[in-house]
Amino acid sequence: LAQTQDRATILLQYDWDKFFVRPTASLLDYNLMTDWHNTKNSPWIGYQNYVDRYDVNGGVDLGYKLTSKLAATLGYRYGSQYQQQFPSAITSDNHFSSSDYQRVLLGLEGKPWNWLNVKLAGGPDFRHYNSLAPVNDHNPVKYYGEAVLTATLTPSQTVTFNYRQWQWVSSTGKVPYFDSAYALTYHWNATRQLGFDLGGKVLEADYTQGNEKNPAGQNSSLRDDMEYEVSAGVTYAFNSHLSANLAYTYDVGANAMNDLPASLGPEYRNFEHQVVAFGLQFKF
């Protein structure tokens, strides 16, 4: 699938002895560049249409310096999520899951100890959906959380934990979902030229908040998809400009719903996926 993904963050921080103020804005934009076709007509039966989506928000963080290296923050965000609508000539599969939201975030950032760097924030996410959105509650209070923790074990070894949970819109389905991602990465610079990476991820896409029903009367939004990933990689820097990387990734997908109809079978939506990748990087 050809697509472009744009991520941008802008911030400006004003510091005083014990306090700081940080205006900020961010954009996440997925342009899926899909050729749309009417899936009810031959030869496009079974073809998958994808819609573009984006998340944009802005706000401000107020920070209080607990120590010279560690600060507590209180933040506010106002934002919007967009899910593209299909034209009626393509399909009647309407998408109405766009929403506006406000967030209040409590955070901690800096170094509680010399060997640990943290940046985390979390809090309530107040949503507003239009009356046609396929959700049980059009003004729900969801949760938003993100964190990056990096532990320096030795001058050449680090362990990093990344975490995020938030409400997002689907590129294929009508129902928005609660997206969770947990990642743990170990990096070792064995020499100035040779580096090794080991990692693991747990991903979840929970669609169970929806009430969309298919023509057979079954609740098609009752999906809770899990993905488990392990990876390993090695990087070699030939010089300051040229480096090569060899990586391996193994994925296992699983359905987390326990009350599916017997006709679907216990392994509905399960999969295994392996990727071997080789890359070269040249820096000017």
mmCIF file of C-alpha atoms in Angstrom:
data_model
loop_
_atom_site.group_PDB
_atom_site.id
_atom_site.type_symbol
_atom_site.label_atom_id
_atom_site.label_comp_id
_atom_site.label_asym_id
_atom_site.label_seq_id
_atom_site.Cartn_x
_atom_site.Cartn_y
_atom_site.Cartn_z
ATOM 1 C CA LEU A 1 0.000 0.000 0.000
ATOM 2 C CA ALA A 2 1.546 3.302 -1.126
ATOM 3 C CA GLN A 3 1.042 6.018 1.466
ATOM 4 C CA THR A 4 2.640 9.002 3.143
ATOM 5 C CA GLN A 5 2.756 9.607 6.891
ATOM 6 C CA ASP A 6 3.585 13.068 8.236
ATOM 7 C CA ARG A 7 4.407 13.830 11.860
ATOM 8 C CA ALA A 8 5.187 17.322 13.114
ATOM 9 C CA THR A 9 5.594 18.897 16.548
ATOM 10 C CA ILE A 10 6.186 22.560 17.338
ATOM 11 C CA LEU A 11 6.961 23.873 20.817
ATOM 12 C CA LEU A 12 8.399 26.992 22.404
ATOM 13 C CA GLN A 13 9.474 27.031 26.049
ATOM 14 C CA TYR A 14 9.858 30.071 28.336
ATOM 15 C CA ASP A 15 11.875 29.336 31.513
ATOM 16 C CA TRP A 16 12.033 30.998 34.925
ATOM 17 C CA ASP A 17 13.805 29.859 38.104
ATOM 18 C CA LYS A 18 11.134 27.391 39.207
ATOM 19 C CA PHE A 19 8.511 27.512 36.435
ATOM 20 C CA PHE A 20 8.220 27.274 32.670
ATOM 21 C CA VAL A 21 5.474 27.757 30.065
ATOM 22 C CA ARG A 22 5.494 25.735 26.844
ATOM 23 C CA PRO A 23 3.029 26.400 23.998
ATOM 24 C CA THR A 24 2.891 23.375 21.704
ATOM 25 C CA ALA A 25 1.131 21.993 18.623
ATOM 26 C CA SER A 26 1.295 18.650 16.804
ATOM 27 C CA LEU A 27 0.071 17.005 13.605
ATOM 28 C CA LEU A 28 -0.266 13.360 12.574
ATOM 29 C CA ASP A 29 -1.449 12.929 8.979
ATOM 30 C CA TYR A 30 -1.952 9.673 7.036
ATOM 31 C CA ASN A 31 -2.491 10.073 3.291
ATOM 32 C CA LEU A 32 -3.228 6.524 2.121
ATOM 33 C CA MET A 33 -3.284 7.387 -1.607
ATOM 34 C CA THR A 34 -5.833 4.687 -2.414
ATOM 35 C CA ASP A 35 -7.649 4.359 -5.738
ATOM 36 C CA TRP A 36 -11.310 4.034 -4.738
ATOM 37 C CA HIS A 37 -13.576 1.525 -6.455
ATOM 38 C CA ASN A 38 -17.178 0.418 -6.002
ATOM 39 C CA THR A 39 -16.695 -2.897 -4.251
ATOM 40 C CA LYS A 40 -20.163 -4.155 -5.226
ATOM 41 C CA ASN A 41 -19.296 -4.253 -8.917
ATOM 42 C CA SER A 42 -17.020 -6.644 -10.792
ATOM 43 C CA PRO A 43 -14.029 -6.772 -10.976
ATOM 44 C CA TRP A 44 -13.661 -4.892 -7.662
ATOM 45 C CA ILE A 45 -15.597 -7.284 -5.406
ATOM 46 C CA GLY A 46 -13.438 -7.845 -2.328
ATOM 47 C CA TYR A 47 -11.293 -4.763 -2.987
ATOM 48 C CA GLN A 48 -10.394 -2.773 0.138
ATOM 49 C CA ASN A 49 -10.901 0.997 0.093
ATOM 50 C CA TYR A 50 -8.847 3.065 2.560
ATOM 51 C CA VAL A 51 -9.627 6.565 3.830
ATOM 52 C CA ASP A 52 -7.232 9.329 4.846
ATOM 53 C CA ARG A 53 -7.116 10.420 8.491
ATOM 54 C CA TYR A 54 -5.380 12.968 10.643
ATOM 55 C CA ASP A 55 -5.038 14.231 14.206
ATOM 56 C CA VAL A 56 -4.138 17.865 14.941
ATOM 57 C CA ASN A 57 -4.014 19.617 18.300
ATOM 58 C CA GLY A 58 -2.547 22.571 20.139
ATOM 59 C CA GLY A 59 -2.235 23.728 23.714
ATOM 60 C CA VAL A 60 0.129 24.644 26.503
ATOM 61 C CA ASP A 61 2.105 22.994 29.323
ATOM 62 C CA LEU A 62 2.795 24.655 32.672
ATOM 63 C CA GLY A 63 5.858 23.223 34.405
ATOM 64 C CA TYR A 64 7.186 23.336 37.957
ATOM 65 C CA LYS A 65 10.823 22.343 38.570
ATOM 66 C CA LEU A 66 10.931 19.863 41.427
ATOM 67 C CA THR A 67 14.738 19.740 41.144
ATOM 68 C CA SER A 68 17.253 21.188 38.710
ATOM 69 C CA LYS A 69 16.762 18.091 36.503
ATOM 70 C CA LEU A 70 13.127 17.065 37.097
ATOM 71 C CA ALA A 71 9.828 18.902 36.491
ATOM 72 C CA ALA A 72 6.111 18.223 36.963
ATOM 73 C CA THR A 73 3.751 19.504 34.272
ATOM 74 C CA LEU A 74 0.083 20.331 33.814
ATOM 75 C CA GLY A 75 -1.074 20.503 30.215
ATOM 76 C CA TYR A 76 -4.135 21.263 28.104
ATOM 77 C CA ARG A 77 -4.831 20.294 24.491
ATOM 78 C CA TYR A 78 -7.635 21.134 22.107
ATOM 79 C CA GLY A 79 -7.708 19.008 18.981
ATOM 80 C CA SER A 80 -9.579 17.342 16.162
ATOM 81 C CA GLN A 81 -9.465 13.931 14.517
ATOM 82 C CA TYR A 82 -10.622 13.467 10.937
ATOM 83 C CA GLN A 83 -11.735 10.350 9.072
ATOM 84 C CA GLN A 84 -12.315 10.839 5.343
ATOM 85 C CA GLN A 85 -15.795 10.190 3.925
ATOM 86 C CA PHE A 86 -16.385 8.003 0.860
ATOM 87 C CA PRO A 87 -18.419 9.568 -1.981
ATOM 88 C CA SER A 88 -21.809 7.890 -2.445
ATOM 89 C CA ALA A 89 -20.845 6.783 -5.979
ATOM 90 C CA ILE A 90 -18.149 4.546 -4.480
ATOM 91 C CA THR A 91 -19.949 3.008 -1.510
ATOM 92 C CA SER A 92 -22.674 3.648 1.041
ATOM 93 C CA ASP A 93 -20.233 2.538 3.765
ATOM 94 C CA ASN A 94 -20.395 5.889 5.574
ATOM 95 C CA HIS A 95 -17.651 7.051 7.913
ATOM 96 C CA PHE A 96 -18.765 9.452 10.639
ATOM 97 C CA SER A 97 -16.110 8.866 13.310
ATOM 98 C CA SER A 98 -14.423 12.285 13.132
ATOM 99 C CA SER A 99 -14.408 14.039 16.514
ATOM 100 C CA ASP A 100 -13.196 17.031 18.501
ATOM 101 C CA TYR A 101 -11.551 16.644 21.881
ATOM 102 C CA GLN A 102 -10.045 18.368 24.896
ATOM 103 C CA ARG A 103 -7.341 16.829 27.095
ATOM 104 C CA VAL A 104 -6.006 17.600 30.541
ATOM 105 C CA LEU A 105 -2.557 16.078 31.100
ATOM 106 C CA LEU A 106 -0.443 15.560 34.204
ATOM 107 C CA GLY A 107 3.209 14.838 33.458
ATOM 108 C CA LEU A 108 6.723 14.303 34.702
ATOM 109 C CA GLU A 109 9.887 14.935 32.704
ATOM 110 C CA GLY A 110 13.631 15.018 33.252
ATOM 111 C CA LYS A 111 16.043 12.907 35.271
ATOM 112 C CA PRO A 112 14.930 11.571 38.670
ATOM 113 C CA TRP A 113 18.344 9.837 38.759
ATOM 114 C CA ASN A 114 21.424 10.351 36.606
ATOM 115 C CA TRP A 115 20.917 7.003 34.867
ATOM 116 C CA LEU A 116 17.202 7.445 34.063
ATOM 117 C CA ASN A 117 15.550 9.915 31.688
ATOM 118 C CA VAL A 118 11.737 10.113 31.771
ATOM 119 C CA LYS A 119 9.020 11.943 29.879
ATOM 120 C CA LEU A 120 5.438 10.954 30.595
ATOM 121 C CA ALA A 121 1.979 12.498 30.509
ATOM 122 C CA GLY A 122 -1.552 11.238 30.925
ATOM 123 C CA GLY A 123 -5.090 12.256 31.744
ATOM 124 C CA PRO A 124 -8.725 12.438 30.638
ATOM 125 C CA ASP A 125 -9.697 12.944 26.994
ATOM 126 C CA PHE A 126 -13.130 14.557 26.571
ATOM 127 C CA ARG A 127 -14.620 13.605 23.172
ATOM 128 C CA HIS A 128 -17.442 15.005 21.096
ATOM 129 C CA TYR A 129 -18.794 12.924 18.168
ATOM 130 C CA ASN A 130 -21.611 13.921 15.835
ATOM 131 C CA SER A 131 -24.964 12.150 16.230
ATOM 132 C CA LEU A 132 -24.268 9.774 13.298
ATOM 133 C CA ALA A 133 -21.042 8.350 14.723
ATOM 134 C CA PRO A 134 -21.291 4.558 15.294
ATOM 135 C CA VAL A 135 -20.434 4.692 19.007
ATOM 136 C CA ASN A 136 -22.493 3.980 22.102
ATOM 137 C CA ASP A 137 -21.646 7.342 23.711
ATOM 138 C CA HIS A 138 -21.256 10.505 21.618
ATOM 139 C CA ASN A 139 -19.588 12.454 24.447
ATOM 140 C CA PRO A 140 -17.339 9.890 26.118
ATOM 141 C CA VAL A 141 -14.473 10.532 28.497
ATOM 142 C CA LYS A 142 -11.528 8.464 27.269
ATOM 143 C CA TYR A 143 -7.924 8.207 28.461
ATOM 144 C CA TYR A 144 -4.744 9.527 26.862
ATOM 145 C CA GLY A 145 -1.277 8.490 27.996
ATOM 146 C CA GLU A 146 2.253 8.519 26.628
ATOM 147 C CA ALA A 147 5.679 7.821 28.068
ATOM 148 C CA VAL A 148 9.332 7.418 27.108
ATOM 149 C CA LEU A 149 11.744 6.089 29.737
ATOM 150 C CA THR A 150 15.421 5.533 28.897
ATOM 151 C CA ALA A 151 17.762 3.794 31.338
ATOM 152 C CA THR A 152 21.515 4.062 30.744
ATOM 153 C CA LEU A 153 22.900 0.759 32.029
ATOM 154 C CA THR A 154 26.494 1.457 31.001
ATOM 155 C CA PRO A 155 28.061 4.112 28.730
ATOM 156 C CA SER A 156 27.433 1.746 25.797
ATOM 157 C CA GLN A 157 24.094 0.121 26.781
ATOM 158 C CA THR A 158 20.586 1.567 27.068
ATOM 159 C CA VAL A 159 17.086 0.200 27.612
ATOM 160 C CA THR A 160 14.133 2.285 26.376
ATOM 161 C CA PHE A 161 10.437 1.814 27.137
ATOM 162 C CA ASN A 162 7.850 3.542 24.926
ATOM 163 C CA TYR A 163 4.144 3.622 25.723
ATOM 164 C CA ARG A 164 1.044 5.223 24.235
ATOM 165 C CA GLN A 165 -2.720 4.808 24.621
ATOM 166 C CA TRP A 166 -5.220 6.998 22.820
ATOM 167 C CA GLN A 167 -8.454 7.217 20.864
ATOM 168 C CA TRP A 168 -7.960 7.029 17.082
ATOM 169 C CA VAL A 169 -9.918 6.522 13.842
ATOM 170 C CA SER A 170 -9.672 3.530 11.529
ATOM 171 C CA SER A 171 -8.461 3.615 7.924
ATOM 172 C CA THR A 172 -10.727 0.705 6.947
ATOM 173 C CA GLY A 173 -13.551 0.438 9.484
ATOM 174 C CA LYS A 174 -16.362 2.741 10.553
ATOM 175 C CA VAL A 175 -15.837 2.479 14.307
ATOM 176 C CA PRO A 176 -13.078 4.466 16.113
ATOM 177 C CA TYR A 177 -10.817 2.409 18.321
ATOM 178 C CA PHE A 178 -8.679 2.640 21.440
ATOM 179 C CA ASP A 179 -5.079 2.200 20.311
ATOM 180 C CA SER A 180 -2.454 0.870 22.763
ATOM 181 C CA ALA A 181 1.262 0.350 22.130
ATOM 182 C CA TYR A 182 3.995 -0.884 24.490
ATOM 183 C CA ALA A 183 7.611 -1.247 23.284
ATOM 184 C CA LEU A 184 10.848 -2.239 25.017
ATOM 185 C CA THR A 185 14.193 -1.833 23.223
ATOM 186 C CA TYR A 186 17.735 -2.762 24.257
ATOM 187 C CA HIS A 187 20.663 -1.122 22.434
ATOM 188 C CA TRP A 188 24.352 -1.968 22.790
ATOM 189 C CA ASN A 189 27.230 -0.164 21.096
ATOM 190 C CA ALA A 190 29.670 -3.078 21.113
ATOM 191 C CA THR A 191 32.307 -0.909 19.441
ATOM 192 C CA ARG A 192 32.355 2.569 17.904
ATOM 193 C CA GLN A 193 31.248 0.948 14.645
ATOM 194 C CA LEU A 194 29.125 -2.064 15.668
ATOM 195 C CA GLY A 195 25.721 -1.833 17.356
ATOM 196 C CA PHE A 196 23.081 -4.405 18.355
ATOM 197 C CA ASP A 197 19.362 -3.996 19.063
ATOM 198 C CA LEU A 198 16.773 -6.302 20.654
ATOM 199 C CA GLY A 199 13.146 -5.336 21.032
ATOM 200 C CA GLY A 200 9.620 -6.375 21.801
ATOM 201 C CA LYS A 201 6.202 -4.783 21.251
ATOM 202 C CA VAL A 202 2.620 -5.382 22.307
ATOM 203 C CA LEU A 203 -0.058 -3.622 20.231
ATOM 204 C CA GLU A 204 -3.831 -3.565 20.748
ATOM 205 C CA ALA A 205 -6.689 -2.140 18.669
ATOM 206 C CA ASP A 206 -9.893 -2.237 20.736
ATOM 207 C CA TYR A 207 -13.076 -1.514 18.740
ATOM 208 C CA THR A 208 -15.554 -2.714 21.370
ATOM 209 C CA GLN A 209 -16.933 0.760 22.121
ATOM 210 C CA GLY A 210 -18.918 0.771 18.867
ATOM 211 C CA ASN A 211 -22.490 -0.202 18.062
ATOM 212 C CA GLU A 212 -22.230 -0.624 14.287
ATOM 213 C CA LYS A 213 -24.179 -3.683 13.056
ATOM 214 C CA ASN A 214 -23.890 -5.496 9.761
ATOM 215 C CA PRO A 215 -26.945 -6.539 7.686
ATOM 216 C CA ALA A 216 -27.046 -9.941 9.421
ATOM 217 C CA GLY A 217 -27.644 -8.207 12.739
ATOM 218 C CA GLN A 218 -24.290 -9.145 14.246
ATOM 219 C CA ASN A 219 -22.338 -6.452 16.038
ATOM 220 C CA SER A 220 -19.430 -6.025 13.622
ATOM 221 C CA SER A 221 -17.580 -3.594 15.889
ATOM 222 C CA LEU A 222 -16.893 -6.189 18.556
ATOM 223 C CA ARG A 223 -13.210 -6.578 17.686
ATOM 224 C CA ASP A 224 -10.191 -6.516 19.945
ATOM 225 C CA ASP A 225 -7.049 -7.190 17.888
ATOM 226 C CA MET A 226 -3.695 -7.978 19.516
ATOM 227 C CA GLU A 227 -0.226 -8.065 17.957
ATOM 228 C CA TYR A 228 2.967 -9.337 19.578
ATOM 229 C CA GLU A 229 6.349 -8.547 18.022
ATOM 230 C CA VAL A 230 9.977 -9.446 18.699
ATOM 231 C CA SER A 231 12.863 -8.010 16.706
ATOM 232 C CA ALA A 232 16.634 -8.038 16.454
ATOM 233 C CA GLY A 233 19.064 -5.967 14.451
ATOM 234 C CA VAL A 234 22.708 -5.210 13.874
ATOM 235 C CA THR A 235 24.198 -1.955 12.544
ATOM 236 C CA TYR A 236 27.708 -1.366 11.243
ATOM 237 C CA ALA A 237 29.094 2.116 10.571
ATOM 238 C CA PHE A 238 31.804 2.036 7.910
ATOM 239 C CA ASN A 239 32.558 5.711 8.506
ATOM 240 C CA SER A 240 30.776 8.872 9.634
ATOM 241 C CA HIS A 241 28.761 8.930 6.394
ATOM 242 C CA LEU A 242 27.929 5.305 5.520
ATOM 243 C CA SER A 243 26.270 2.594 7.634
ATOM 244 C CA ALA A 244 24.426 -0.686 7.026
ATOM 245 C CA ASN A 245 21.661 -2.384 8.994
ATOM 246 C CA LEU A 246 20.310 -5.948 9.040
ATOM 247 C CA ALA A 247 17.064 -6.576 10.964
ATOM 248 C CA TYR A 248 14.604 -9.387 11.635
ATOM 249 C CA THR A 249 11.029 -9.041 12.943
ATOM 250 C CA TYR A 250 8.546 -11.742 13.950
ATOM 251 C CA ASP A 251 4.864 -10.811 14.459
ATOM 252 C CA VAL A 252 1.980 -12.807 15.893
ATOM 253 C CA GLY A 253 -1.560 -11.482 15.577
ATOM 254 C CA ALA A 254 -4.370 -12.737 17.794
ATOM 255 C CA ASN A 255 -8.025 -12.033 18.452
ATOM 256 C CA ALA A 256 -8.693 -11.056 22.078
ATOM 257 C CA MET A 257 -12.470 -11.568 21.984
ATOM 258 C CA ASN A 258 -13.634 -14.628 23.916
ATOM 259 C CA ASP A 259 -17.327 -14.710 22.953
ATOM 260 C CA LEU A 260 -17.180 -14.968 19.158
ATOM 261 C CA PRO A 261 -19.699 -17.171 17.285
ATOM 262 C CA ALA A 262 -18.548 -20.793 16.960
ATOM 263 C CA SER A 263 -18.742 -20.469 13.155
ATOM 264 C CA LEU A 264 -15.743 -18.124 13.187
ATOM 265 C CA GLY A 265 -13.515 -20.614 14.964
ATOM 266 C CA PRO A 266 -11.107 -20.007 17.864
ATOM 267 C CA GLU A 267 -8.355 -18.601 15.614
ATOM 268 C CA TYR A 268 -10.402 -15.905 13.909
ATOM 269 C CA ARG A 269 -8.100 -13.060 12.695
ATOM 270 C CA ASN A 270 -4.921 -14.806 13.928
ATOM 271 C CA PHE A 271 -1.764 -14.555 11.798
ATOM 272 C CA GLU A 272 2.029 -14.903 11.793
ATOM 273 C CA HIS A 273 4.352 -12.576 9.913
ATOM 274 C CA GLN A 274 8.140 -12.486 9.463
ATOM 275 C CA VAL A 275 10.237 -9.729 7.900
ATOM 276 C CA VAL A 276 13.956 -9.639 7.097
ATOM 277 C CA ALA A 277 15.249 -6.212 6.084
ATOM 278 C CA PHE A 278 18.578 -4.851 4.917
ATOM 279 C CA GLY A 279 19.325 -1.159 4.623
ATOM 280 C CA LEU A 280 22.089 1.268 3.724
ATOM 281 C CA GLN A 281 22.251 4.834 5.007
ATOM 282 C CA PHE A 282 24.433 7.585 3.629
ATOM 283 C CA LYS A 283 24.668 10.922 5.468
ATOM 284 C CA PHE A 284 25.901 14.063 3.752
#
